[in-house]
Amino acid sequence: MKENRKIDAPPHARACGLNGARFLDDRSFEHTLKGVVCERNYRHRKKGQEEIVGFVLIVVLIAVVFVIFLGIKLRNSEPTQKESEIIYQFLESSMEQTTDCVLRPNGKNLVMNELIKECHFTDNTCISTKSSCETSKDTMKGILEATWKVGEEYPYKGYELNVNYDYNSSSGKENEKIFSIIEGNCNNTYIGNSYWISAFPGSIILEAKLCS
Amino acid sequence: MNLLRVKYSKGQFKIQQMVFVLIAIMILFGIVSVFFVSIRFGSLKSDVDDLRKEAVFTQVRKMTGTPEFIWISSQDCASCVDLDKLLLLKERNSYKGFWQDISLLKVSRVYPLYNTDECTMGNYPECNSITLVNEGDFEAYESFVSLCRFDNSIGQSKCELGKIIMGFKGVK
């Protein structure tokens, strides 16, 4: 027994059976004592394992909660839609564009906002035999193509322009589509803005989106 | 050599164990929080940059309201620039050095485009841009404007979509 005390494990650890094989392999050690130590060792190891399992469970639980939270957050993430000053400036300036449409001989060339109004209210034909709606759409298409290069190889993937006429009626707010131009791919991430043209009794609303 | 032997009780070991577990959980929560915060505020810097740029675009456009640029017509047009006036201004030596701290001041046509780039008295109006100042080394900002002039061929004023481009030294 004294021989066994010489081993390098501290006495209290030896009593708990943590000194490993050297202590237990001692042939002079009594069988019953060996059994007690083995039992203690087993119980202690089991307790340690339970604590590790508990800790792992906590970590797994937190990880699962985090993953669920992240999943919900990403699924419900709001699409990036920013109001852009540059789009507003573009719409405002393009509405001053002088078009090729002249409605009668020696008449004046209509500017874009007049042409859109003409398109919506009368759809008269220009001297060039094109209708005012056709001319306004074609001119706007030309302006958009010259201004924004879109496609997979460009920073902007697409654009969308919707021109509508909004007015109040007895049944509430009404909306009539004048024309729309769509180019490339537009998803929920875009910069955009709208421009308002007074057209009694309602107003013409231009909404432009530039998708990235 | 006498070493001080400290005997730890089982309870103390348990407390120590619990402390380690708590520290581990705190570190875990800390990492998760840092991760979440970095995702949440990652776009903040770009948002601030965008807002600053928008403010600069507005300032650049205000140039169209100065007497040297403004287009006077019967219709109210806040974004219209007098292209004829700018061509004459380009040729005037008295305006050299007039726009201080501006390294680039240029207007260019967006639609429709012509084959010739820089406007001169010879090729005007079938040209795309008028450069008033170009001293190099700048960071440029541009805003959309309407470039207006009197067109003899149609006997009325004609406005086309263009840009005003301003470059500033040392703006980052």
Short mmCIF file of C-alpha atoms in Angstrom, two decimals:
data_model
loop_
_atom_site.label_atom_id
_atom_site.label_comp_id
_atom_site.label_asym_id
_atom_site.label_seq_id
_atom_site.Cartn_x
_atom_site.Cartn_y
_atom_site.Cartn_z
CA MET A 1 0.00 0.00 0.00
CA LYS A 2 2.91 2.27 0.85
CA GLU A 3 4.47 1.36 -2.49
CA ASN A 4 1.33 2.53 -4.19
CA ARG A 5 1.46 5.92 -2.49
CA LYS A 6 4.70 6.65 -4.29
CA ILE A 7 3.01 7.08 -7.58
CA ASP A 8 2.76 10.63 -8.98
CA ALA A 9 -0.99 11.20 -8.58
CA PRO A 10 -2.10 13.25 -5.52
CA PRO A 11 -3.73 11.25 -2.68
CA HIS A 12 -7.24 12.68 -3.11
CA ALA A 13 -7.20 11.88 -6.80
CA ARG A 14 -6.02 8.38 -6.09
CA ALA A 15 -8.92 7.86 -3.77
CA CYS A 16 -11.26 8.96 -6.52
CA GLY A 17 -9.65 6.49 -8.87
CA LEU A 18 -8.26 9.11 -11.25
CA ASN A 19 -4.72 7.82 -11.15
CA GLY A 20 -5.32 5.44 -14.01
CA ALA A 21 -3.86 2.05 -14.73
CA ARG A 22 -0.80 2.17 -12.48
CA PHE A 23 -2.85 2.14 -9.29
CA LEU A 24 -5.42 -0.39 -10.44
CA ASP A 25 -2.90 -2.74 -11.96
CA ASP A 26 -1.13 -3.20 -8.61
CA ARG A 27 -1.44 -6.91 -7.89
CA SER A 28 -1.03 -6.45 -4.13
CA PHE A 29 -4.18 -4.37 -4.03
CA GLU A 30 -7.20 -6.10 -2.50
CA HIS A 31 -9.91 -7.18 -4.85
CA THR A 32 -12.80 -5.53 -2.91
CA LEU A 33 -11.03 -2.18 -2.71
CA LYS A 34 -10.31 -2.41 -6.42
CA GLY A 35 -14.02 -2.92 -7.04
CA VAL A 36 -14.97 0.15 -4.96
CA VAL A 37 -12.46 2.31 -6.80
CA CYS A 38 -13.66 1.03 -10.16
CA GLU A 39 -17.23 1.82 -9.21
CA ARG A 40 -16.25 5.35 -8.12
CA ASN A 41 -14.21 5.85 -11.28
CA TYR A 42 -17.13 4.75 -13.44
CA ARG A 43 -19.61 7.00 -11.60
CA HIS A 44 -17.24 9.96 -11.87
CA ARG A 45 -16.66 9.42 -15.58
CA LYS A 46 -20.40 9.06 -16.16
CA LYS A 47 -21.04 12.34 -14.34
CA GLY A 48 -18.39 14.11 -16.43
CA GLN A 49 -19.87 12.70 -19.62
CA GLU A 50 -23.34 13.93 -18.59
CA GLU A 51 -21.96 17.44 -18.07
CA ILE A 52 -20.29 17.42 -21.47
CA VAL A 53 -23.52 16.19 -23.08
CA GLY A 54 -25.39 18.99 -21.28
CA PHE A 55 -22.96 21.60 -22.52
CA VAL A 56 -23.09 20.27 -26.07
CA LEU A 57 -26.89 20.32 -25.87
CA ILE A 58 -26.84 24.00 -24.83
CA VAL A 59 -24.49 24.85 -27.70
CA VAL A 60 -26.60 22.88 -30.19
CA LEU A 61 -29.78 24.52 -28.88
CA ILE A 62 -28.30 28.01 -29.26
CA ALA A 63 -27.01 27.15 -32.73
CA VAL A 64 -30.44 25.85 -33.80
CA VAL A 65 -32.18 28.96 -32.43
CA PHE A 66 -29.66 31.16 -34.25
CA VAL A 67 -30.07 29.30 -37.53
CA ILE A 68 -33.90 29.54 -37.26
CA PHE A 69 -33.64 33.26 -36.47
CA LEU A 70 -31.25 33.82 -39.39
CA GLY A 71 -33.51 31.85 -41.71
CA ILE A 72 -36.59 33.88 -40.76
CA LYS A 73 -34.60 37.13 -41.02
CA LEU A 74 -33.28 36.29 -44.50
CA ARG A 75 -36.64 35.04 -45.75
CA ASN A 76 -38.46 38.15 -44.60
CA SER A 77 -35.68 40.52 -45.64
CA GLU A 78 -37.09 43.63 -47.27
CA PRO A 79 -36.06 44.15 -50.88
CA THR A 80 -33.71 47.10 -51.32
CA GLN A 81 -35.72 49.89 -52.88
CA LYS A 82 -34.11 53.28 -52.61
CA GLU A 83 -35.46 56.61 -53.70
CA SER A 84 -32.98 58.15 -56.08
CA GLU A 85 -32.40 61.83 -56.76
CA ILE A 86 -30.62 61.05 -60.02
CA ILE A 87 -33.69 59.16 -61.32
CA TYR A 88 -35.89 62.12 -60.43
CA GLN A 89 -33.53 64.47 -62.27
CA PHE A 90 -33.56 62.11 -65.24
CA LEU A 91 -37.36 62.02 -65.38
CA GLU A 92 -37.70 65.77 -64.96
CA SER A 93 -35.12 66.55 -67.63
CA SER A 94 -36.40 63.97 -70.11
CA MET A 95 -39.90 65.48 -69.87
CA GLU A 96 -38.42 68.65 -71.42
CA GLN A 97 -37.12 66.73 -74.45
CA THR A 98 -38.38 68.20 -77.72
CA THR A 99 -39.84 65.41 -79.83
CA ASP A 100 -40.33 65.04 -83.59
CA CYS A 101 -44.09 65.12 -83.26
CA VAL A 102 -45.84 68.05 -84.91
CA LEU A 103 -49.62 67.78 -84.93
CA ARG A 104 -50.41 70.21 -87.74
CA PRO A 105 -48.44 71.94 -90.53
CA ASN A 106 -46.36 74.87 -89.24
CA GLY A 107 -47.19 73.74 -85.74
CA LYS A 108 -44.63 73.41 -83.01
CA ASN A 109 -42.76 70.31 -82.01
CA LEU A 110 -44.25 68.95 -78.81
CA VAL A 111 -42.12 68.43 -75.76
CA MET A 112 -42.32 65.06 -74.06
CA ASN A 113 -44.76 65.95 -71.28
CA GLU A 114 -47.16 67.53 -73.79
CA LEU A 115 -46.86 64.49 -76.03
CA ILE A 116 -47.72 62.09 -73.20
CA LYS A 117 -50.79 64.19 -72.37
CA GLU A 118 -51.72 64.21 -76.06
CA CYS A 119 -51.27 60.43 -76.16
CA HIS A 120 -53.53 59.88 -73.18
CA PHE A 121 -56.34 62.32 -73.98
CA THR A 122 -56.65 62.31 -77.79
CA ASP A 123 -53.99 60.03 -79.32
CA ASN A 124 -53.81 62.28 -82.38
CA THR A 125 -51.48 61.38 -85.20
CA CYS A 126 -48.33 63.42 -85.79
CA ILE A 127 -47.49 64.78 -89.27
CA SER A 128 -44.92 61.97 -89.55
CA THR A 129 -47.95 59.58 -89.58
CA LYS A 130 -46.91 58.05 -86.28
CA SER A 131 -49.41 58.30 -83.46
CA SER A 132 -48.60 60.49 -80.47
CA CYS A 133 -48.52 57.38 -78.23
CA GLU A 134 -46.13 55.61 -80.55
CA THR A 135 -43.87 58.67 -80.81
CA SER A 136 -43.81 59.26 -77.06
CA LYS A 137 -43.00 55.61 -76.33
CA ASP A 138 -40.31 55.42 -79.04
CA THR A 139 -38.67 58.67 -77.93
CA MET A 140 -38.69 57.58 -74.30
CA LYS A 141 -37.23 54.22 -75.30
CA GLY A 142 -34.45 55.99 -77.21
CA ILE A 143 -33.69 58.22 -74.21
CA LEU A 144 -33.58 55.25 -71.83
CA GLU A 145 -31.35 53.22 -74.15
CA ALA A 146 -28.94 56.15 -74.55
CA THR A 147 -28.83 56.86 -70.82
CA TRP A 148 -28.71 53.50 -69.05
CA LYS A 149 -26.75 50.61 -70.46
CA VAL A 150 -28.28 47.49 -68.93
CA GLY A 151 -27.48 43.80 -69.08
CA GLU A 152 -25.62 41.06 -67.27
CA GLU A 153 -22.22 42.65 -67.97
CA TYR A 154 -23.30 46.08 -66.64
CA PRO A 155 -23.84 47.28 -63.05
CA TYR A 156 -27.53 47.80 -63.80
CA LYS A 157 -29.37 44.68 -64.89
CA GLY A 158 -32.52 46.31 -66.15
CA TYR A 159 -34.96 49.19 -66.00
CA GLU A 160 -38.67 49.74 -65.91
CA LEU A 161 -40.71 52.82 -66.75
CA ASN A 162 -44.44 52.94 -66.07
CA VAL A 163 -46.54 55.87 -67.21
CA ASN A 164 -50.01 56.00 -65.70
CA TYR A 165 -52.87 58.42 -65.45
CA ASP A 166 -54.29 58.76 -61.93
CA TYR A 167 -57.60 60.46 -61.17
CA ASN A 168 -60.31 60.49 -58.59
CA SER A 169 -63.72 59.20 -59.56
CA SER A 170 -66.93 58.59 -57.66
CA SER A 171 -65.79 55.01 -57.01
CA GLY A 172 -62.44 56.11 -55.63
CA LYS A 173 -58.96 56.50 -57.04
CA GLU A 174 -58.67 55.21 -60.60
CA ASN A 175 -55.54 54.33 -62.53
CA GLU A 176 -55.15 54.06 -66.30
CA LYS A 177 -52.02 52.75 -67.94
CA ILE A 178 -50.61 54.92 -70.73
CA PHE A 179 -47.51 52.90 -71.60
CA SER A 180 -44.65 51.06 -70.01
CA ILE A 181 -41.11 50.22 -71.09
CA ILE A 182 -39.25 47.26 -69.61
CA GLU A 183 -35.71 46.25 -70.48
CA GLY A 184 -33.45 43.59 -68.96
CA ASN A 185 -34.13 41.82 -65.68
CA CYS A 186 -35.71 43.63 -62.80
CA ASN A 187 -35.87 42.05 -59.37
CA ASN A 188 -36.68 43.59 -56.00
CA THR A 189 -33.39 45.45 -55.65
CA TYR A 190 -33.60 48.77 -57.41
CA ILE A 191 -33.31 52.52 -57.17
CA GLY A 192 -36.26 54.49 -58.38
CA ASN A 193 -38.39 57.57 -58.22
CA SER A 194 -41.53 59.06 -59.68
CA TYR A 195 -42.40 62.27 -61.45
CA TRP A 196 -45.74 63.95 -61.52
CA ILE A 197 -47.28 65.89 -64.45
CA SER A 198 -50.46 67.83 -63.92
CA ALA A 199 -53.18 66.76 -66.37
CA PHE A 200 -56.62 67.97 -65.30
CA PRO A 201 -58.73 66.36 -63.82
CA GLY A 202 -56.02 63.96 -62.72
CA SER A 203 -52.30 63.65 -63.10
CA ILE A 204 -49.80 61.64 -65.08
CA ILE A 205 -47.36 59.70 -62.92
CA LEU A 206 -44.08 58.41 -64.28
CA GLU A 207 -42.43 55.72 -62.20
CA ALA A 208 -38.92 54.63 -63.08
CA LYS A 209 -36.90 51.79 -61.59
CA LEU A 210 -33.26 51.00 -62.24
CA CYS A 211 -32.49 47.47 -61.13
CA SER A 212 -29.12 46.19 -59.97
CA MET B 1 11.96 24.30 -1.35
CA ASN B 2 8.61 24.61 0.32
CA LEU B 3 5.69 24.86 -2.02
CA LEU B 4 2.42 26.18 -0.71
CA ARG B 5 -0.11 23.42 -1.15
CA VAL B 6 -3.66 24.58 -1.58
CA LYS B 7 -6.39 22.06 -1.11
CA TYR B 8 -9.46 22.73 -3.20
CA SER B 9 -12.75 21.34 -2.01
CA LYS B 10 -15.20 19.61 -4.35
CA GLY B 11 -17.53 22.63 -4.13
CA GLN B 12 -14.80 24.96 -5.31
CA PHE B 13 -14.15 22.70 -8.28
CA LYS B 14 -17.84 22.77 -9.12
CA ILE B 15 -17.92 26.58 -8.94
CA GLN B 16 -14.85 26.77 -11.16
CA GLN B 17 -16.46 24.39 -13.63
CA MET B 18 -19.64 26.48 -13.70
CA VAL B 19 -17.60 29.64 -14.24
CA PHE B 20 -15.91 28.08 -17.25
CA VAL B 21 -19.25 27.00 -18.68
CA LEU B 22 -20.71 30.48 -18.15
CA ILE B 23 -17.66 32.11 -19.76
CA ALA B 24 -17.96 29.73 -22.72
CA ILE B 25 -21.66 30.58 -23.13
CA MET B 26 -20.89 34.31 -22.85
CA ILE B 27 -18.21 34.01 -25.53
CA LEU B 28 -20.65 32.12 -27.74
CA PHE B 29 -23.31 34.81 -27.29
CA GLY B 30 -20.67 37.47 -27.91
CA ILE B 31 -19.63 35.91 -31.21
CA VAL B 32 -23.25 35.56 -32.27
CA SER B 33 -23.96 39.21 -31.35
CA VAL B 34 -20.90 40.47 -33.23
CA PHE B 35 -21.97 38.45 -36.26
CA PHE B 36 -25.50 39.82 -36.10
CA VAL B 37 -24.37 43.44 -35.59
CA SER B 38 -21.89 43.22 -38.46
CA ILE B 39 -24.67 41.97 -40.78
CA ARG B 40 -27.18 44.54 -39.50
CA PHE B 41 -24.91 47.57 -39.85
CA GLY B 42 -22.81 46.39 -42.78
CA SER B 43 -24.75 48.50 -45.26
CA LEU B 44 -24.70 51.63 -43.10
CA LYS B 45 -21.50 53.04 -44.60
CA SER B 46 -22.70 52.58 -48.17
CA ASP B 47 -26.03 54.22 -47.23
CA VAL B 48 -24.17 57.25 -45.88
CA ASP B 49 -22.05 57.42 -49.04
CA ASP B 50 -25.19 57.25 -51.19
CA LEU B 51 -26.82 60.08 -49.24
CA ARG B 52 -23.70 62.23 -49.59
CA LYS B 53 -23.59 61.55 -53.32
CA GLU B 54 -27.26 62.47 -53.69
CA ALA B 55 -26.53 65.76 -51.92
CA VAL B 56 -23.65 66.45 -54.31
CA PHE B 57 -25.87 65.67 -57.32
CA THR B 58 -28.35 68.25 -56.08
CA GLN B 59 -25.59 70.81 -55.56
CA VAL B 60 -24.21 70.16 -59.05
CA ARG B 61 -27.62 70.70 -60.52
CA LYS B 62 -27.95 74.02 -58.75
CA MET B 63 -25.35 75.28 -61.22
CA THR B 64 -28.12 75.35 -63.84
CA GLY B 65 -29.75 78.17 -61.87
CA THR B 66 -26.75 80.52 -62.19
CA PRO B 67 -27.02 83.40 -64.69
CA GLU B 68 -24.28 81.91 -66.87
CA PHE B 69 -26.22 78.68 -67.39
CA ILE B 70 -29.93 79.43 -67.00
CA TRP B 71 -32.34 79.09 -69.92
CA ILE B 72 -34.94 81.83 -69.92
CA SER B 73 -38.18 80.88 -71.62
CA SER B 74 -41.87 81.46 -71.32
CA GLN B 75 -42.24 78.04 -69.71
CA ASP B 76 -40.87 77.38 -66.28
CA CYS B 77 -37.94 75.02 -66.57
CA ALA B 78 -35.71 74.53 -63.54
CA SER B 79 -33.38 72.05 -65.14
CA CYS B 80 -32.80 73.83 -68.46
CA VAL B 81 -29.39 75.08 -69.53
CA ASP B 82 -28.84 77.57 -72.36
CA LEU B 83 -26.47 75.78 -74.71
CA ASP B 84 -25.95 78.82 -76.98
CA LYS B 85 -24.87 80.86 -73.98
CA LEU B 86 -22.42 78.19 -72.87
CA LEU B 87 -20.78 78.01 -76.29
CA LEU B 88 -20.20 81.76 -76.23
CA LEU B 89 -18.96 81.53 -72.64
CA LYS B 90 -16.40 78.92 -73.66
CA GLU B 91 -14.87 81.34 -76.15
CA ARG B 92 -14.67 84.27 -73.69
CA ASN B 93 -11.27 84.82 -72.10
CA SER B 94 -12.74 86.98 -69.33
CA TYR B 95 -14.30 83.82 -67.84
CA LYS B 96 -10.95 82.04 -67.52
CA GLY B 97 -10.50 81.26 -63.80
CA PHE B 98 -14.07 82.36 -63.01
CA TRP B 99 -15.07 79.00 -61.47
CA GLN B 100 -12.54 78.61 -58.72
CA ASP B 101 -11.99 75.26 -56.96
CA ILE B 102 -13.69 73.50 -59.86
CA SER B 103 -11.39 71.30 -61.91
CA LEU B 104 -13.97 70.17 -64.43
CA LEU B 105 -17.06 71.90 -65.70
CA LYS B 106 -18.69 70.38 -68.71
CA VAL B 107 -22.09 69.82 -70.24
CA SER B 108 -22.68 66.89 -72.55
CA ARG B 109 -25.59 65.65 -74.57
CA VAL B 110 -27.13 62.28 -73.70
CA TYR B 111 -29.85 61.97 -76.36
CA PRO B 112 -29.59 62.23 -79.33
CA LEU B 113 -25.84 61.80 -79.79
CA TYR B 114 -23.84 63.16 -82.71
CA ASN B 115 -20.54 61.94 -84.16
CA THR B 116 -18.46 64.94 -83.05
CA ASP B 117 -17.65 65.20 -79.39
CA GLU B 118 -16.43 68.68 -78.42
CA CYS B 119 -18.40 71.67 -79.69
CA THR B 120 -16.75 74.51 -81.54
CA MET B 121 -18.18 77.45 -83.47
CA GLY B 122 -17.68 75.35 -86.62
CA ASN B 123 -19.56 72.18 -85.71
CA TYR B 124 -22.23 73.55 -83.33
CA PRO B 125 -24.98 72.33 -82.72
CA GLU B 126 -24.16 68.90 -84.10
CA CYS B 127 -21.74 68.06 -81.32
CA ASN B 128 -21.99 66.40 -77.94
CA SER B 129 -20.21 68.43 -75.27
CA ILE B 130 -19.01 71.86 -74.20
CA THR B 131 -16.09 71.91 -71.77
CA LEU B 132 -15.71 75.16 -69.83
CA VAL B 133 -13.04 74.07 -67.34
CA ASN B 134 -10.71 71.08 -67.48
CA GLU B 135 -7.68 71.22 -65.22
CA GLY B 136 -7.33 67.48 -64.60
CA ASP B 137 -7.02 65.64 -61.27
CA PHE B 138 -10.60 65.66 -60.05
CA GLU B 139 -13.44 63.53 -58.82
CA ALA B 140 -16.46 64.14 -61.03
CA TYR B 141 -20.18 64.20 -60.27
CA GLU B 142 -22.94 64.56 -62.82
CA SER B 143 -26.59 65.52 -62.91
CA PHE B 144 -29.22 65.34 -65.59
CA VAL B 145 -30.29 68.61 -67.23
CA SER B 146 -32.04 69.77 -70.37
CA LEU B 147 -29.82 71.39 -72.96
CA CYS B 148 -31.89 74.06 -74.70
CA ARG B 149 -31.17 76.27 -77.68
CA PHE B 150 -33.00 78.01 -80.46
CA ASP B 151 -33.21 75.71 -83.48
CA ASN B 152 -33.51 77.55 -86.78
CA SER B 153 -34.54 74.43 -88.67
CA ILE B 154 -37.79 74.10 -86.74
CA GLY B 155 -38.12 77.80 -85.86
CA GLN B 156 -38.53 77.22 -82.15
CA SER B 157 -36.57 76.36 -79.06
CA LYS B 158 -35.38 72.79 -78.76
CA CYS B 159 -34.41 70.97 -75.59
CA GLU B 160 -32.51 67.71 -75.38
CA LEU B 161 -31.47 65.48 -72.51
CA GLY B 162 -27.96 66.15 -71.26
CA LYS B 163 -25.70 66.10 -68.23
CA ILE B 164 -23.78 68.68 -66.32
CA ILE B 165 -20.50 67.28 -65.04
CA MET B 166 -18.49 68.92 -62.27
CA GLY B 167 -15.15 67.76 -60.97
CA PHE B 168 -13.61 68.84 -57.65
CA LYS B 169 -10.04 68.55 -56.45
CA GLY B 170 -9.36 66.43 -53.41
CA VAL B 171 -12.94 65.30 -52.88
CA LYS B 172 -12.99 61.76 -51.66
#
